[in-house]
Amino acid sequence: MTDPAAQLQALLQPTDASANQLPPSSRYHGLPTATLTTADGRTVIYLTRRFAPPPERLVAVQGHAVAQGDRVDNLAAQYLGDPEQFWRLCDANAALRPEELTETIGRRIRITLPEGMG
């Protein structure tokens, strides 16, 4: 069995000075990696901070009125074709917590194109 921490470090291992190996569907794809040397001499590779795009920069293609029982992963699957893309709904609606998108029945959620499209 592979150690999860080792798997994560392998994914974060830079292939060049500015990229990581995370898939294009990841919200962290393309973020540069950085290194930290701890006091005991260990080198830790980590992702630099991700800044969510301002929602007004994302092109809305439709909206969704929240209904009883809606879940953000199901909405991402319905509108974006992948439940793991829920973070795009969060970005489009300036939500810090995914659950806040579906807490209020009737709330209008923006469904947008990915950043840079449109």
Short mmCIF file of N, CA, C and O in Angstrom, two decimals:
data_model
loop_
_atom_site.label_atom_id
_atom_site.label_comp_id
_atom_site.label_asym_id
_atom_site.label_seq_id
_atom_site.Cartn_x
_atom_site.Cartn_y
_atom_site.Cartn_z
N MET A 1 0.85 -1.19 0.00
CA MET A 1 0.00 0.00 0.00
C MET A 1 0.89 1.24 0.00
O MET A 1 1.86 1.33 0.73
N THR A 2 0.54 2.22 -0.81
CA THR A 2 1.34 3.43 -0.95
C THR A 2 0.93 4.45 0.11
O THR A 2 -0.24 4.63 0.39
N ASP A 3 1.90 5.13 0.64
CA ASP A 3 1.69 6.16 1.64
C ASP A 3 1.03 7.38 0.97
O ASP A 3 1.58 7.93 0.00
N PRO A 4 -0.15 7.85 1.46
CA PRO A 4 -0.83 9.00 0.85
C PRO A 4 0.03 10.26 0.83
O PRO A 4 0.01 11.02 -0.14
N ALA A 5 0.82 10.48 1.87
CA ALA A 5 1.69 11.66 1.89
C ALA A 5 2.74 11.58 0.78
O ALA A 5 3.05 12.58 0.13
N ALA A 6 3.26 10.38 0.54
CA ALA A 6 4.23 10.20 -0.54
C ALA A 6 3.59 10.42 -1.90
O ALA A 6 4.19 11.01 -2.80
N GLN A 7 2.34 9.96 -2.06
CA GLN A 7 1.62 10.18 -3.31
C GLN A 7 1.43 11.67 -3.57
O GLN A 7 1.63 12.14 -4.69
N LEU A 8 1.04 12.41 -2.53
CA LEU A 8 0.84 13.86 -2.67
C LEU A 8 2.16 14.54 -3.03
O LEU A 8 2.20 15.38 -3.93
N GLN A 9 3.23 14.18 -2.36
CA GLN A 9 4.53 14.78 -2.67
C GLN A 9 4.93 14.49 -4.12
O GLN A 9 5.47 15.35 -4.80
N ALA A 10 4.62 13.28 -4.61
CA ALA A 10 4.95 12.94 -6.00
C ALA A 10 4.16 13.81 -6.97
O ALA A 10 4.69 14.25 -7.99
N LEU A 11 2.89 14.06 -6.65
CA LEU A 11 2.09 14.92 -7.52
C LEU A 11 2.60 16.35 -7.53
O LEU A 11 2.54 17.05 -8.53
N LEU A 12 3.09 16.78 -6.38
CA LEU A 12 3.55 18.17 -6.27
C LEU A 12 4.96 18.37 -6.80
O LEU A 12 5.40 19.49 -6.99
N GLN A 13 5.65 17.27 -7.04
CA GLN A 13 7.03 17.35 -7.54
C GLN A 13 7.03 18.12 -8.85
O GLN A 13 6.37 17.74 -9.80
N PRO A 14 7.73 19.22 -8.92
CA PRO A 14 7.72 20.01 -10.15
C PRO A 14 8.40 19.29 -11.31
O PRO A 14 9.43 18.66 -11.13
N THR A 15 7.78 19.40 -12.49
CA THR A 15 8.40 18.88 -13.70
C THR A 15 9.21 19.98 -14.36
O THR A 15 10.06 19.73 -15.17
N ASP A 16 8.89 21.21 -14.03
CA ASP A 16 9.69 22.36 -14.42
C ASP A 16 9.58 23.36 -13.28
O ASP A 16 8.99 23.08 -12.26
N ALA A 17 10.10 24.54 -13.46
CA ALA A 17 10.17 25.50 -12.36
C ALA A 17 8.81 26.06 -11.95
O ALA A 17 8.69 26.61 -10.88
N SER A 18 7.78 25.92 -12.78
CA SER A 18 6.54 26.63 -12.45
C SER A 18 5.27 25.79 -12.46
O SER A 18 4.21 26.32 -12.26
N ALA A 19 5.36 24.50 -12.69
CA ALA A 19 4.14 23.71 -12.84
C ALA A 19 4.09 22.55 -11.86
O ALA A 19 5.08 22.18 -11.27
N ASN A 20 2.90 21.96 -11.76
CA ASN A 20 2.74 20.74 -10.98
C ASN A 20 2.06 19.71 -11.88
O ASN A 20 1.65 20.03 -12.99
N GLN A 21 1.92 18.49 -11.40
CA GLN A 21 1.36 17.42 -12.23
C GLN A 21 -0.11 17.15 -11.95
O GLN A 21 -0.62 16.10 -12.33
N LEU A 22 -0.78 18.05 -11.30
CA LEU A 22 -2.20 17.85 -11.03
C LEU A 22 -3.00 17.94 -12.32
O LEU A 22 -2.63 18.68 -13.24
N PRO A 23 -4.09 17.20 -12.44
CA PRO A 23 -4.85 17.19 -13.69
C PRO A 23 -5.48 18.55 -14.01
O PRO A 23 -5.73 19.34 -13.10
N PRO A 24 -5.76 18.81 -15.28
CA PRO A 24 -6.35 20.09 -15.69
C PRO A 24 -7.68 20.38 -15.01
O PRO A 24 -8.05 21.55 -14.88
N SER A 25 -8.40 19.37 -14.55
CA SER A 25 -9.68 19.60 -13.88
C SER A 25 -9.51 20.03 -12.43
O SER A 25 -10.49 20.41 -11.78
N SER A 26 -8.30 20.00 -11.90
CA SER A 26 -8.06 20.39 -10.51
C SER A 26 -8.01 21.90 -10.38
O SER A 26 -7.45 22.60 -11.23
N ARG A 27 -8.58 22.41 -9.30
CA ARG A 27 -8.51 23.86 -9.07
C ARG A 27 -7.08 24.31 -8.82
O ARG A 27 -6.78 25.48 -8.85
N TYR A 28 -6.18 23.37 -8.56
CA TYR A 28 -4.78 23.69 -8.29
C TYR A 28 -3.86 23.45 -9.48
O TYR A 28 -2.66 23.64 -9.38
N HIS A 29 -4.43 23.02 -10.61
CA HIS A 29 -3.63 22.77 -11.81
C HIS A 29 -2.91 24.05 -12.23
O HIS A 29 -3.50 25.13 -12.27
N GLY A 30 -1.66 23.91 -12.56
CA GLY A 30 -0.90 25.04 -13.07
C GLY A 30 -0.32 25.95 -12.01
O GLY A 30 0.47 26.84 -12.33
N LEU A 31 -0.69 25.76 -10.74
CA LEU A 31 -0.09 26.58 -9.70
C LEU A 31 1.38 26.20 -9.54
O LEU A 31 1.73 25.02 -9.59
N PRO A 32 2.21 27.17 -9.34
CA PRO A 32 3.62 26.83 -9.13
C PRO A 32 3.82 26.15 -7.78
O PRO A 32 3.03 26.31 -6.86
N THR A 33 4.88 25.39 -7.70
CA THR A 33 5.27 24.79 -6.43
C THR A 33 6.40 25.62 -5.84
O THR A 33 7.07 26.38 -6.54
N ALA A 34 6.57 25.48 -4.55
CA ALA A 34 7.66 26.14 -3.86
C ALA A 34 8.25 25.11 -2.89
O ALA A 34 7.65 24.07 -2.65
N THR A 35 9.41 25.40 -2.36
CA THR A 35 10.04 24.49 -1.41
C THR A 35 10.36 25.23 -0.12
O THR A 35 10.60 26.44 -0.12
N LEU A 36 10.35 24.47 0.93
CA LEU A 36 10.69 24.97 2.25
C LEU A 36 11.66 23.97 2.86
O LEU A 36 11.41 22.77 2.83
N THR A 37 12.74 24.47 3.40
CA THR A 37 13.66 23.60 4.12
C THR A 37 13.41 23.83 5.60
O THR A 37 13.52 24.95 6.10
N THR A 38 13.04 22.76 6.29
CA THR A 38 12.72 22.85 7.71
C THR A 38 14.01 22.95 8.54
O THR A 38 15.11 22.73 8.03
N ALA A 39 13.84 23.26 9.81
CA ALA A 39 14.99 23.42 10.70
C ALA A 39 15.82 22.14 10.79
O ALA A 39 17.05 22.20 10.98
N ASP A 40 15.18 20.98 10.62
CA ASP A 40 15.93 19.72 10.68
C ASP A 40 16.49 19.30 9.32
O ASP A 40 16.99 18.20 9.17
N GLY A 41 16.38 20.17 8.32
CA GLY A 41 16.98 19.91 7.02
C GLY A 41 16.09 19.22 6.00
O GLY A 41 16.51 18.99 4.87
N ARG A 42 14.85 18.87 6.38
CA ARG A 42 13.94 18.24 5.42
C ARG A 42 13.47 19.29 4.41
O ARG A 42 13.28 20.44 4.73
N THR A 43 13.28 18.84 3.17
CA THR A 43 12.74 19.71 2.14
C THR A 43 11.28 19.34 1.93
O THR A 43 10.95 18.18 1.71
N VAL A 44 10.41 20.34 2.02
CA VAL A 44 8.98 20.15 1.83
C VAL A 44 8.56 20.92 0.59
O VAL A 44 8.84 22.12 0.47
N ILE A 45 7.92 20.22 -0.36
CA ILE A 45 7.41 20.87 -1.57
C ILE A 45 5.93 21.14 -1.34
O ILE A 45 5.20 20.27 -0.87
N TYR A 46 5.49 22.35 -1.67
CA TYR A 46 4.09 22.70 -1.47
C TYR A 46 3.60 23.57 -2.63
O TYR A 46 4.39 24.14 -3.38
N LEU A 47 2.28 23.63 -2.76
CA LEU A 47 1.68 24.49 -3.77
C LEU A 47 1.58 25.91 -3.24
O LEU A 47 1.29 26.11 -2.05
N THR A 48 1.80 26.85 -4.11
CA THR A 48 1.61 28.24 -3.71
C THR A 48 0.11 28.52 -3.61
O THR A 48 -0.72 27.72 -4.04
N ARG A 49 -0.23 29.65 -3.07
CA ARG A 49 -1.62 29.99 -2.80
C ARG A 49 -2.42 30.19 -4.08
O ARG A 49 -1.95 30.76 -5.05
N ARG A 50 -3.65 29.68 -4.07
CA ARG A 50 -4.58 29.88 -5.18
C ARG A 50 -5.51 31.03 -4.84
O ARG A 50 -6.09 31.07 -3.77
N PHE A 51 -5.63 31.97 -5.76
CA PHE A 51 -6.57 33.06 -5.61
C PHE A 51 -7.74 32.80 -6.55
O PHE A 51 -7.55 32.65 -7.75
N ALA A 52 -8.93 32.75 -5.99
CA ALA A 52 -10.13 32.53 -6.81
C ALA A 52 -10.36 33.77 -7.66
O ALA A 52 -10.15 34.90 -7.21
N PRO A 53 -10.81 33.57 -8.90
CA PRO A 53 -11.07 34.73 -9.76
C PRO A 53 -12.29 35.50 -9.25
O PRO A 53 -13.21 34.91 -8.67
N PRO A 54 -12.31 36.80 -9.46
CA PRO A 54 -13.51 37.56 -9.10
C PRO A 54 -14.70 37.03 -9.93
O PRO A 54 -14.57 36.85 -11.14
N PRO A 55 -15.83 36.75 -9.30
CA PRO A 55 -16.98 36.18 -10.02
C PRO A 55 -17.40 37.00 -11.25
O PRO A 55 -17.83 36.43 -12.25
N GLU A 56 -17.23 38.30 -11.18
CA GLU A 56 -17.65 39.15 -12.32
C GLU A 56 -16.80 38.92 -13.57
O GLU A 56 -17.19 39.29 -14.67
N ARG A 57 -15.63 38.29 -13.42
CA ARG A 57 -14.80 37.95 -14.58
C ARG A 57 -15.26 36.67 -15.28
O ARG A 57 -14.78 36.36 -16.36
N LEU A 58 -16.14 35.91 -14.64
CA LEU A 58 -16.60 34.65 -15.20
C LEU A 58 -17.90 34.88 -15.97
O LEU A 58 -18.81 35.56 -15.49
N VAL A 59 -17.99 34.31 -17.16
CA VAL A 59 -19.15 34.50 -18.03
C VAL A 59 -20.27 33.53 -17.63
O VAL A 59 -20.09 32.31 -17.69
N ALA A 60 -21.40 34.09 -17.20
CA ALA A 60 -22.55 33.26 -16.82
C ALA A 60 -23.23 32.71 -18.07
O ALA A 60 -23.43 33.43 -19.04
N VAL A 61 -23.56 31.42 -18.03
CA VAL A 61 -24.27 30.81 -19.16
C VAL A 61 -25.69 30.43 -18.78
O VAL A 61 -26.54 30.27 -19.65
N GLN A 62 -25.95 30.28 -17.49
CA GLN A 62 -27.30 30.03 -17.01
C GLN A 62 -27.32 30.14 -15.50
O GLN A 62 -26.29 30.36 -14.86
N GLY A 63 -28.50 29.98 -14.94
CA GLY A 63 -28.65 30.02 -13.49
C GLY A 63 -29.45 28.82 -13.02
O GLY A 63 -30.05 28.10 -13.81
N HIS A 64 -29.44 28.64 -11.71
CA HIS A 64 -30.19 27.55 -11.10
C HIS A 64 -30.80 28.07 -9.81
O HIS A 64 -30.11 28.66 -8.98
N ALA A 65 -32.10 27.86 -9.64
CA ALA A 65 -32.77 28.21 -8.38
C ALA A 65 -32.68 26.99 -7.46
O ALA A 65 -33.12 25.90 -7.81
N VAL A 66 -32.12 27.18 -6.30
CA VAL A 66 -31.91 26.09 -5.35
C VAL A 66 -33.26 25.54 -4.90
O VAL A 66 -34.16 26.29 -4.51
N ALA A 67 -33.39 24.22 -4.97
CA ALA A 67 -34.59 23.52 -4.52
C ALA A 67 -34.24 22.65 -3.32
O ALA A 67 -33.07 22.34 -3.09
N GLN A 68 -35.25 22.27 -2.57
CA GLN A 68 -35.06 21.39 -1.42
C GLN A 68 -34.30 20.13 -1.86
O GLN A 68 -34.64 19.53 -2.88
N GLY A 69 -33.27 19.75 -1.13
CA GLY A 69 -32.52 18.54 -1.43
C GLY A 69 -31.36 18.73 -2.39
O GLY A 69 -30.61 17.79 -2.64
N ASP A 70 -31.21 19.92 -2.97
CA ASP A 70 -30.07 20.15 -3.87
C ASP A 70 -28.76 20.00 -3.12
O ASP A 70 -28.65 20.40 -1.96
N ARG A 71 -27.78 19.41 -3.80
CA ARG A 71 -26.43 19.30 -3.27
C ARG A 71 -25.48 19.86 -4.32
O ARG A 71 -25.68 19.66 -5.52
N VAL A 72 -24.44 20.52 -3.87
CA VAL A 72 -23.53 21.18 -4.80
C VAL A 72 -22.82 20.18 -5.70
O VAL A 72 -22.57 20.48 -6.87
N ASP A 73 -22.50 18.99 -5.20
CA ASP A 73 -21.84 18.00 -6.07
C ASP A 73 -22.79 17.53 -7.17
O ASP A 73 -22.38 17.35 -8.32
N ASN A 74 -24.06 17.35 -6.84
CA ASN A 74 -25.04 16.95 -7.85
C ASN A 74 -25.26 18.06 -8.87
O ASN A 74 -25.44 17.79 -10.06
N LEU A 75 -25.26 19.31 -8.42
CA LEU A 75 -25.41 20.43 -9.35
C LEU A 75 -24.20 20.51 -10.29
O LEU A 75 -24.35 20.77 -11.49
N ALA A 76 -23.01 20.29 -9.75
CA ALA A 76 -21.81 20.30 -10.59
C ALA A 76 -21.88 19.18 -11.63
O ALA A 76 -21.53 19.37 -12.80
N ALA A 77 -22.36 18.01 -11.23
CA ALA A 77 -22.51 16.90 -12.18
C ALA A 77 -23.53 17.26 -13.25
O ALA A 77 -23.31 17.01 -14.44
N GLN A 78 -24.64 17.85 -12.85
CA GLN A 78 -25.71 18.20 -13.79
C GLN A 78 -25.28 19.27 -14.79
O GLN A 78 -25.51 19.13 -15.99
N TYR A 79 -24.67 20.33 -14.30
CA TYR A 79 -24.36 21.47 -15.17
C TYR A 79 -22.95 21.44 -15.77
O TYR A 79 -22.73 21.99 -16.85
N LEU A 80 -22.01 20.82 -15.06
CA LEU A 80 -20.62 20.84 -15.51
C LEU A 80 -20.12 19.47 -15.94
O LEU A 80 -19.01 19.34 -16.45
N GLY A 81 -20.93 18.44 -15.70
CA GLY A 81 -20.57 17.10 -16.13
C GLY A 81 -19.62 16.36 -15.22
O GLY A 81 -19.16 15.27 -15.55
N ASP A 82 -19.30 16.95 -14.05
CA ASP A 82 -18.34 16.31 -13.14
C ASP A 82 -18.61 16.82 -11.72
O ASP A 82 -18.44 18.01 -11.45
N PRO A 83 -18.99 15.93 -10.80
CA PRO A 83 -19.27 16.39 -9.44
C PRO A 83 -18.06 16.99 -8.73
O PRO A 83 -18.22 17.81 -7.82
N GLU A 84 -16.86 16.62 -9.16
CA GLU A 84 -15.66 17.16 -8.53
C GLU A 84 -15.35 18.59 -8.98
O GLU A 84 -14.42 19.21 -8.47
N GLN A 85 -16.14 19.11 -9.90
CA GLN A 85 -15.97 20.49 -10.35
C GLN A 85 -16.81 21.47 -9.52
O GLN A 85 -16.97 22.63 -9.89
N PHE A 86 -17.32 21.02 -8.37
CA PHE A 86 -18.13 21.86 -7.50
C PHE A 86 -17.43 23.18 -7.19
O PHE A 86 -18.06 24.21 -6.99
N TRP A 87 -16.11 23.17 -7.15
CA TRP A 87 -15.34 24.37 -6.82
C TRP A 87 -15.57 25.48 -7.85
O TRP A 87 -15.48 26.66 -7.51
N ARG A 88 -15.90 25.11 -9.09
CA ARG A 88 -16.20 26.14 -10.10
C ARG A 88 -17.49 26.86 -9.75
O ARG A 88 -17.63 28.07 -9.99
N LEU A 89 -18.47 26.14 -9.19
CA LEU A 89 -19.71 26.79 -8.74
C LEU A 89 -19.41 27.73 -7.57
O LEU A 89 -19.97 28.82 -7.48
N CYS A 90 -18.52 27.29 -6.69
CA CYS A 90 -18.13 28.15 -5.57
C CYS A 90 -17.45 29.42 -6.08
O CYS A 90 -17.79 30.53 -5.64
N ASP A 91 -16.51 29.28 -7.00
CA ASP A 91 -15.83 30.45 -7.57
C ASP A 91 -16.83 31.40 -8.22
O ASP A 91 -16.77 32.61 -8.04
N ALA A 92 -17.77 30.85 -8.99
CA ALA A 92 -18.73 31.67 -9.73
C ALA A 92 -19.67 32.44 -8.82
O ALA A 92 -20.23 33.46 -9.22
N ASN A 93 -19.84 31.94 -7.59
CA ASN A 93 -20.80 32.55 -6.68
C ASN A 93 -20.16 33.07 -5.40
O ASN A 93 -20.85 33.35 -4.43
N ALA A 94 -18.84 33.23 -5.41
CA ALA A 94 -18.08 33.77 -4.28
C ALA A 94 -18.41 33.04 -2.97
O ALA A 94 -18.55 33.66 -1.92
N ALA A 95 -18.51 31.72 -3.05
CA ALA A 95 -18.80 30.92 -1.86
C ALA A 95 -17.51 30.35 -1.28
O ALA A 95 -16.73 29.74 -2.01
N LEU A 96 -17.30 30.56 -0.01
CA LEU A 96 -16.14 29.98 0.65
C LEU A 96 -16.39 28.54 1.07
O LEU A 96 -15.49 27.72 1.09
N ARG A 97 -17.63 28.25 1.43
CA ARG A 97 -18.03 26.90 1.82
C ARG A 97 -19.01 26.38 0.79
O ARG A 97 -20.02 27.03 0.52
N PRO A 98 -18.79 25.23 0.18
CA PRO A 98 -19.71 24.72 -0.82
C PRO A 98 -21.16 24.62 -0.33
O PRO A 98 -22.09 24.93 -1.07
N GLU A 99 -21.35 24.26 0.94
CA GLU A 99 -22.70 24.09 1.49
C GLU A 99 -23.51 25.37 1.44
O GLU A 99 -24.74 25.34 1.38
N GLU A 100 -22.84 26.53 1.50
CA GLU A 100 -23.60 27.79 1.53
C GLU A 100 -24.37 28.02 0.23
O GLU A 100 -25.34 28.76 0.21
N LEU A 101 -23.95 27.36 -0.85
CA LEU A 101 -24.66 27.54 -2.12
C LEU A 101 -26.08 26.98 -2.07
O LEU A 101 -26.97 27.47 -2.77
N THR A 102 -26.29 25.93 -1.29
CA THR A 102 -27.60 25.27 -1.28
C THR A 102 -28.35 25.43 0.05
O THR A 102 -29.38 24.80 0.25
N GLU A 103 -27.87 26.27 0.95
CA GLU A 103 -28.51 26.45 2.25
C GLU A 103 -29.86 27.17 2.15
O GLU A 103 -30.75 26.91 2.94
N THR A 104 -29.99 28.07 1.19
CA THR A 104 -31.20 28.88 1.09
C THR A 104 -32.01 28.46 -0.13
O THR A 104 -31.58 28.65 -1.27
N ILE A 105 -33.19 27.88 0.14
CA ILE A 105 -34.09 27.48 -0.95
C ILE A 105 -34.48 28.73 -1.74
O ILE A 105 -34.79 29.77 -1.18
N GLY A 106 -34.40 28.61 -3.06
CA GLY A 106 -34.73 29.73 -3.94
C GLY A 106 -33.54 30.58 -4.34
O GLY A 106 -33.65 31.40 -5.25
N ARG A 107 -32.42 30.41 -3.65
CA ARG A 107 -31.22 31.17 -4.04
C ARG A 107 -30.89 30.88 -5.49
O ARG A 107 -30.98 29.77 -5.97
N ARG A 108 -30.48 31.90 -6.21
CA ARG A 108 -30.10 31.77 -7.60
C ARG A 108 -28.59 31.57 -7.68
O ARG A 108 -27.83 32.41 -7.23
N ILE A 109 -28.17 30.44 -8.25
CA ILE A 109 -26.75 30.12 -8.40
C ILE A 109 -26.35 30.37 -9.85
O ILE A 109 -27.04 29.95 -10.77
N ARG A 110 -25.24 31.07 -10.04
CA ARG A 110 -24.70 31.31 -11.38
C ARG A 110 -23.93 30.09 -11.85
O ARG A 110 -23.11 29.54 -11.11
N ILE A 111 -24.17 29.68 -13.08
CA ILE A 111 -23.40 28.62 -13.73
C ILE A 111 -22.56 29.34 -14.79
O ILE A 111 -23.12 30.03 -15.66
N THR A 112 -21.24 29.22 -14.70
CA THR A 112 -20.37 30.01 -15.58
C THR A 112 -19.43 29.12 -16.40
O THR A 112 -19.22 27.96 -16.10
N LEU A 113 -18.87 29.74 -17.41
CA LEU A 113 -17.78 29.12 -18.16
C LEU A 113 -16.53 29.14 -17.31
O LEU A 113 -16.40 29.98 -16.40
N PRO A 114 -15.56 28.29 -17.59
CA PRO A 114 -14.29 28.35 -16.87
C PRO A 114 -13.61 29.70 -17.10
O PRO A 114 -13.85 30.37 -18.12
N GLU A 115 -12.77 30.09 -16.18
CA GLU A 115 -12.06 31.36 -16.29
C GLU A 115 -11.29 31.41 -17.62
O GLU A 115 -10.68 30.44 -18.04
N GLY A 116 -11.36 32.55 -18.27
CA GLY A 116 -10.67 32.74 -19.53
C GLY A 116 -11.45 32.35 -20.77
O GLY A 116 -11.00 32.58 -21.88
N MET A 117 -12.62 31.75 -20.57
CA MET A 117 -13.46 31.37 -21.72
C MET A 117 -14.62 32.36 -21.81
O MET A 117 -15.16 32.79 -20.82
N GLY A 118 -15.00 32.64 -23.00
CA GLY A 118 -16.19 33.48 -23.20
C GLY A 118 -15.84 34.80 -23.69
O GLY A 118 -16.33 35.75 -23.90
#
